[in-house]
Tab-separated table of C-alpha atoms in Angstrom:
chain	number	residue	atom	x	y	z
A	7	MET	CA	0.000	0.000	0.000
A	8	LEU	CA	2.772	2.359	1.033
A	9	ASN	CA	4.681	2.015	-2.220
A	10	GLN	CA	1.608	2.893	-4.240
A	11	THR	CA	1.256	6.307	-2.649
A	12	VAL	CA	4.961	7.143	-2.351
A	13	ASP	CA	6.844	8.002	-5.541
A	14	LEU	CA	10.245	6.397	-4.963
A	15	ASP	CA	11.703	8.222	-7.988
A	16	ARG	CA	11.081	11.516	-6.213
A	17	THR	CA	12.146	10.263	-2.785
A	18	PHE	CA	15.540	9.076	-4.041
A	19	GLN	CA	15.888	12.236	-6.153
A	20	ALA	CA	15.347	14.342	-3.015
A	21	LEU	CA	18.031	12.377	-1.166
A	22	ALA	CA	20.600	12.642	-3.999
A	23	ASP	CA	22.061	15.839	-2.557
A	24	LYS	CA	24.327	16.184	0.502
A	25	SER	CA	22.717	19.438	1.726
A	26	ARG	CA	19.218	17.998	1.473
A	27	ARG	CA	20.369	14.871	3.320
A	28	THR	CA	21.812	17.099	6.071
A	29	MET	CA	18.373	18.744	6.354
A	30	VAL	CA	16.648	15.348	6.509
A	31	GLU	CA	19.146	14.200	9.163
A	32	ARG	CA	18.199	17.233	11.261
A	33	LEU	CA	14.452	16.755	10.673
A	34	THR	CA	14.440	13.102	11.735
A	35	LEU	CA	15.415	14.449	15.192
A	36	GLY	CA	12.345	16.724	15.261
A	37	PRO	CA	10.629	19.606	13.417
A	38	ALA	CA	12.748	22.665	12.611
A	39	SER	CA	12.379	26.106	11.060
A	40	VAL	CA	14.051	26.932	7.763
A	41	SER	CA	16.655	29.067	9.555
A	42	GLU	CA	17.429	26.208	11.950
A	43	LEU	CA	17.955	23.963	8.907
A	44	ALA	CA	20.227	26.609	7.391
A	45	GLN	CA	22.480	26.833	10.459
A	46	PRO	CA	25.000	24.022	9.709
A	47	LEU	CA	24.971	24.699	5.950
A	48	ALA	CA	27.367	27.071	4.205
A	49	MET	CA	24.773	28.544	1.847
A	50	SER	CA	22.351	31.446	1.573
A	51	LEU	CA	18.902	31.253	3.149
A	52	ALA	CA	17.456	31.517	-0.379
A	53	ALA	CA	19.364	28.365	-1.410
A	54	VAL	CA	18.144	26.572	1.705
A	55	VAL	CA	14.539	27.572	0.893
A	56	GLN	CA	14.998	26.120	-2.609
A	57	HIS	CA	16.227	22.811	-1.170
A	58	VAL	CA	13.287	22.733	1.256
A	59	GLN	CA	10.962	23.276	-1.712
A	60	VAL	CA	12.544	20.309	-3.525
A	61	LEU	CA	12.170	18.153	-0.396
A	62	GLU	CA	8.527	19.202	-0.102
A	63	ALA	CA	7.771	18.675	-3.827
A	64	CYS	CA	9.337	15.207	-3.536
A	65	GLY	CA	7.115	14.344	-0.564
A	66	VAL	CA	10.001	13.900	1.885
A	67	VAL	CA	9.226	16.981	3.974
A	68	LYS	CA	6.017	18.820	4.889
A	69	THR	CA	6.090	22.490	5.826
A	70	GLU	CA	3.584	24.599	7.701
A	71	LYS	CA	3.479	28.315	8.399
A	72	VAL	CA	3.304	28.913	12.167
A	73	GLY	CA	3.093	32.661	12.774
A	74	ARG	CA	6.042	34.129	10.892
A	75	THR	CA	8.009	30.892	10.886
A	76	ARG	CA	7.852	28.044	8.367
A	77	VAL	CA	8.144	24.792	10.316
A	78	CYS	CA	9.461	21.714	8.468
A	79	ARG	CA	8.705	18.112	9.396
A	80	ILE	CA	9.850	14.815	7.931
A	81	GLU	CA	7.283	12.773	5.959
A	82	ARG	CA	7.888	9.352	7.415
A	83	ALA	CA	5.866	7.458	4.765
A	84	ALA	CA	8.330	8.415	2.016
A	85	MET	CA	11.372	7.567	4.124
A	86	THR	CA	9.860	4.263	5.260
A	87	ALA	CA	9.029	3.228	1.681
A	88	ALA	CA	12.575	4.029	0.515
A	89	GLU	CA	14.134	2.164	3.441
A	90	ARG	CA	11.864	-0.822	2.788
A	91	TRP	CA	12.939	-0.918	-0.857
A	92	MET	CA	16.631	-0.924	0.200
A	93	THR	CA	16.055	-3.625	2.851
A	94	ASP	CA	14.187	-5.856	0.379
A	95	ARG	CA	17.179	-5.690	-1.989
A	96	ARG	CA	19.592	-6.683	0.780
A	97	ARG	CA	17.340	-9.617	1.713
A	98	GLY	CA	17.471	-10.644	-1.952
A	99	TRP	CA	21.253	-10.976	-2.058
A	100	GLU	CA	21.492	-12.394	1.467
A	101	THR	CA	19.142	-15.213	0.436
A	102	ARG	CA	21.307	-15.772	-2.617
A	103	LEU	CA	24.495	-15.882	-0.486
A	104	ASP	CA	22.794	-18.320	1.922
A	105	ARG	CA	21.972	-20.600	-0.998
A	106	LEU	CA	25.567	-20.307	-2.249
A	107	GLY	CA	26.785	-21.196	1.265
A	108	ASP	CA	24.555	-24.298	1.273
A	109	VAL	CA	25.957	-25.413	-2.095
A	110	LEU	CA	29.569	-24.905	-0.918
A	111	ASN	CA	28.887	-26.864	2.277
A	112	GLU	CA	27.371	-29.650	0.224
A	113	VAL	CA	30.440	-29.727	-2.045
A	114	ALA	CA	32.757	-29.830	1.000
A	115	THR	CA	30.749	-32.667	2.587
A	116	THR	CA	30.781	-34.640	-0.683
A	117	GLU	CA	34.554	-34.161	-0.985
A	118	GLU	CA	35.075	-35.398	2.570
A	119	MET	CA	33.093	-38.503	1.744
A	120	LEU	CA	35.197	-39.283	-1.332
B	6	MET	CA	34.752	3.905	6.348
B	7	LEU	CA	32.106	2.770	3.906
B	8	ASN	CA	30.526	6.206	3.573
B	9	GLN	CA	33.868	7.774	2.724
B	10	THR	CA	34.311	5.724	-0.403
B	11	VAL	CA	30.666	5.604	-1.519
B	12	ASP	CA	29.163	8.766	-2.990
B	13	LEU	CA	25.609	8.726	-1.648
B	14	ASP	CA	24.595	11.549	-4.017
B	15	ARG	CA	25.315	9.265	-6.952
B	16	THR	CA	23.837	6.155	-5.325
B	17	PHE	CA	20.490	7.855	-4.669
B	18	GLN	CA	20.617	9.483	-8.122
B	19	ALA	CA	21.028	6.042	-9.694
B	20	LEU	CA	18.020	4.736	-7.754
B	21	ALA	CA	15.769	7.700	-8.661
B	22	ASP	CA	14.448	5.909	-11.745
B	23	LYS	CA	11.936	3.053	-11.863
B	24	SER	CA	13.676	1.211	-14.738
B	25	ARG	CA	17.056	1.379	-13.015
B	26	ARG	CA	15.478	0.124	-9.775
B	27	THR	CA	13.968	-2.793	-11.724
B	28	MET	CA	17.486	-3.609	-12.975
B	29	VAL	CA	18.902	-3.394	-9.446
B	30	GLU	CA	16.067	-5.632	-8.169
B	31	ARG	CA	17.062	-8.229	-10.779
B	32	LEU	CA	20.794	-7.899	-10.023
B	33	THR	CA	20.389	-8.406	-6.276
B	34	LEU	CA	19.213	-11.915	-7.225
B	35	GLY	CA	22.442	-12.588	-9.144
B	36	PRO	CA	24.563	-11.357	-12.079
B	37	ALA	CA	22.800	-10.835	-15.416
B	38	SER	CA	23.594	-9.868	-18.980
B	39	VAL	CA	22.321	-6.578	-20.426
B	40	SER	CA	19.743	-8.456	-22.522
B	41	GLU	CA	18.511	-10.322	-19.442
B	42	LEU	CA	18.089	-6.953	-17.719
B	43	ALA	CA	16.196	-5.651	-20.766
B	44	GLN	CA	13.692	-8.539	-20.767
B	45	PRO	CA	11.041	-7.168	-18.337
B	46	LEU	CA	11.483	-3.572	-19.538
B	47	ALA	CA	9.460	-1.996	-22.344
B	48	MET	CA	12.380	-0.113	-23.895
B	49	SER	CA	15.047	-0.481	-26.551
B	50	LEU	CA	18.309	-2.291	-25.795
B	51	ALA	CA	20.100	1.034	-26.426
B	52	ALA	CA	18.052	2.676	-23.661
B	53	VAL	CA	18.820	-0.228	-21.332
B	54	VAL	CA	22.547	0.128	-22.089
B	55	GLN	CA	22.306	3.820	-21.201
B	56	HIS	CA	20.679	3.009	-17.848
B	57	VAL	CA	23.351	0.392	-17.144
B	58	GLN	CA	25.987	3.032	-17.885
B	59	VAL	CA	24.344	5.408	-15.361
B	60	LEU	CA	24.244	2.614	-12.759
B	61	GLU	CA	27.915	1.866	-13.398
B	62	ALA	CA	28.966	5.548	-13.342
B	63	CYS	CA	27.101	5.918	-10.035
B	64	GLY	CA	28.950	2.946	-8.539
B	65	VAL	CA	25.810	0.831	-8.033
B	66	VAL	CA	26.650	-1.763	-10.703
B	67	LYS	CA	29.883	-3.210	-12.065
B	68	THR	CA	30.032	-4.661	-15.557
B	69	GLU	CA	32.516	-7.053	-17.132
B	70	LYS	CA	32.852	-8.307	-20.676
B	71	VAL	CA	32.716	-12.124	-20.705
B	72	GLY	CA	33.185	-13.295	-24.294
B	73	ARG	CA	30.566	-11.413	-26.290
B	74	THR	CA	28.335	-10.777	-23.301
B	75	ARG	CA	28.489	-7.876	-20.826
B	76	VAL	CA	27.755	-9.278	-17.378
B	77	CYS	CA	26.373	-6.895	-14.740
B	78	ARG	CA	26.731	-7.330	-10.994
B	79	ILE	CA	25.471	-5.292	-8.053
B	80	GLU	CA	28.026	-3.253	-6.074
B	81	ARG	CA	26.997	-4.092	-2.555
B	82	ALA	CA	29.100	-1.379	-0.876
B	83	ALA	CA	27.003	1.393	-2.448
B	84	MET	CA	23.710	-0.312	-1.611
B	85	THR	CA	24.819	-1.048	1.955
B	86	ALA	CA	25.902	2.564	2.539
B	87	ALA	CA	22.569	3.886	1.237
B	88	GLU	CA	20.589	1.417	3.341
B	89	ARG	CA	22.645	2.321	6.409
B	90	TRP	CA	21.915	6.010	5.887
B	91	MET	CA	18.165	5.283	5.681
B	92	THR	CA	18.249	3.026	8.766
B	93	ASP	CA	20.158	5.639	10.794
B	94	ARG	CA	17.436	8.191	10.010
B	95	ARG	CA	14.678	5.829	11.148
B	96	ARG	CA	16.574	5.157	14.376
B	97	GLY	CA	16.720	8.934	14.866
B	98	TRP	CA	12.969	9.396	14.794
B	99	GLU	CA	12.268	6.170	16.665
B	100	THR	CA	14.476	7.421	19.529
B	101	ARG	CA	12.553	10.689	19.434
B	102	LEU	CA	9.196	8.862	19.551
B	103	ASP	CA	10.466	6.721	22.445
B	104	ARG	CA	11.381	9.875	24.357
B	105	LEU	CA	7.960	11.362	23.558
B	106	GLY	CA	6.331	8.140	24.836
B	107	ASP	CA	8.334	8.416	28.083
B	108	VAL	CA	7.205	12.009	28.569
B	109	LEU	CA	3.547	11.084	27.937
B	110	ASN	CA	3.776	8.171	30.402
B	111	GLU	CA	5.299	10.493	32.977
B	112	VAL	CA	2.472	13.011	32.473
B	113	ALA	CA	-0.133	10.226	32.823
B	114	THR	CA	1.515	8.916	36.025
B	115	THR	CA	1.689	12.422	37.488
B	116	GLU	CA	-1.995	12.977	36.680
B	117	GLU	CA	-2.934	9.700	38.385
B	118	MET	CA	-1.073	10.826	41.486
B	119	LEU	CA	-2.941	14.154	41.637
């Protein structure tokens, strides 16, 4: 269900930039204003706003105007779907390596018996 | 160590395309030729080759000429680094939710005592 609503193309696109990942790292610890997100980054506030807009357009971040501040929050659905996709791939090759291990063990046992 | 050698920008960029993800899904099950990768995809072999080149340039796939066939394999280091980054983020917000749960429990206990 999750994968149907989350566009993984856009999620991975959003994460394909170091500055945006730094923002996501900060936001997974809790909501933050745009200026708080800007703090560790060596770039103009305008550039930070642009990155936040990309993150929001890609569905990774949600923003909300609270008084004069724009508060940013992580969209966990997108992050969860992307993580699940990565984990499923790892399970794929781990299963394959397990099967390879079984075959090698079988070969070793056969050789011992010869 | 892993993150120093893997360029996460490029890894996530490589994964920001459904066709390339389909190829990666296939390759986590074992090495495959370019034409095997092309099989489930509704696109020309030339387009598939281009995607494979992006995957290789991004360090997600390694290719090797074996006779007349180009064999593609997954580069696990890149995939592992990307998965680790995603998992670390989830741990971040899970820790935060745990702390929030503790605070709520504390509030409930205090209210019971009043």
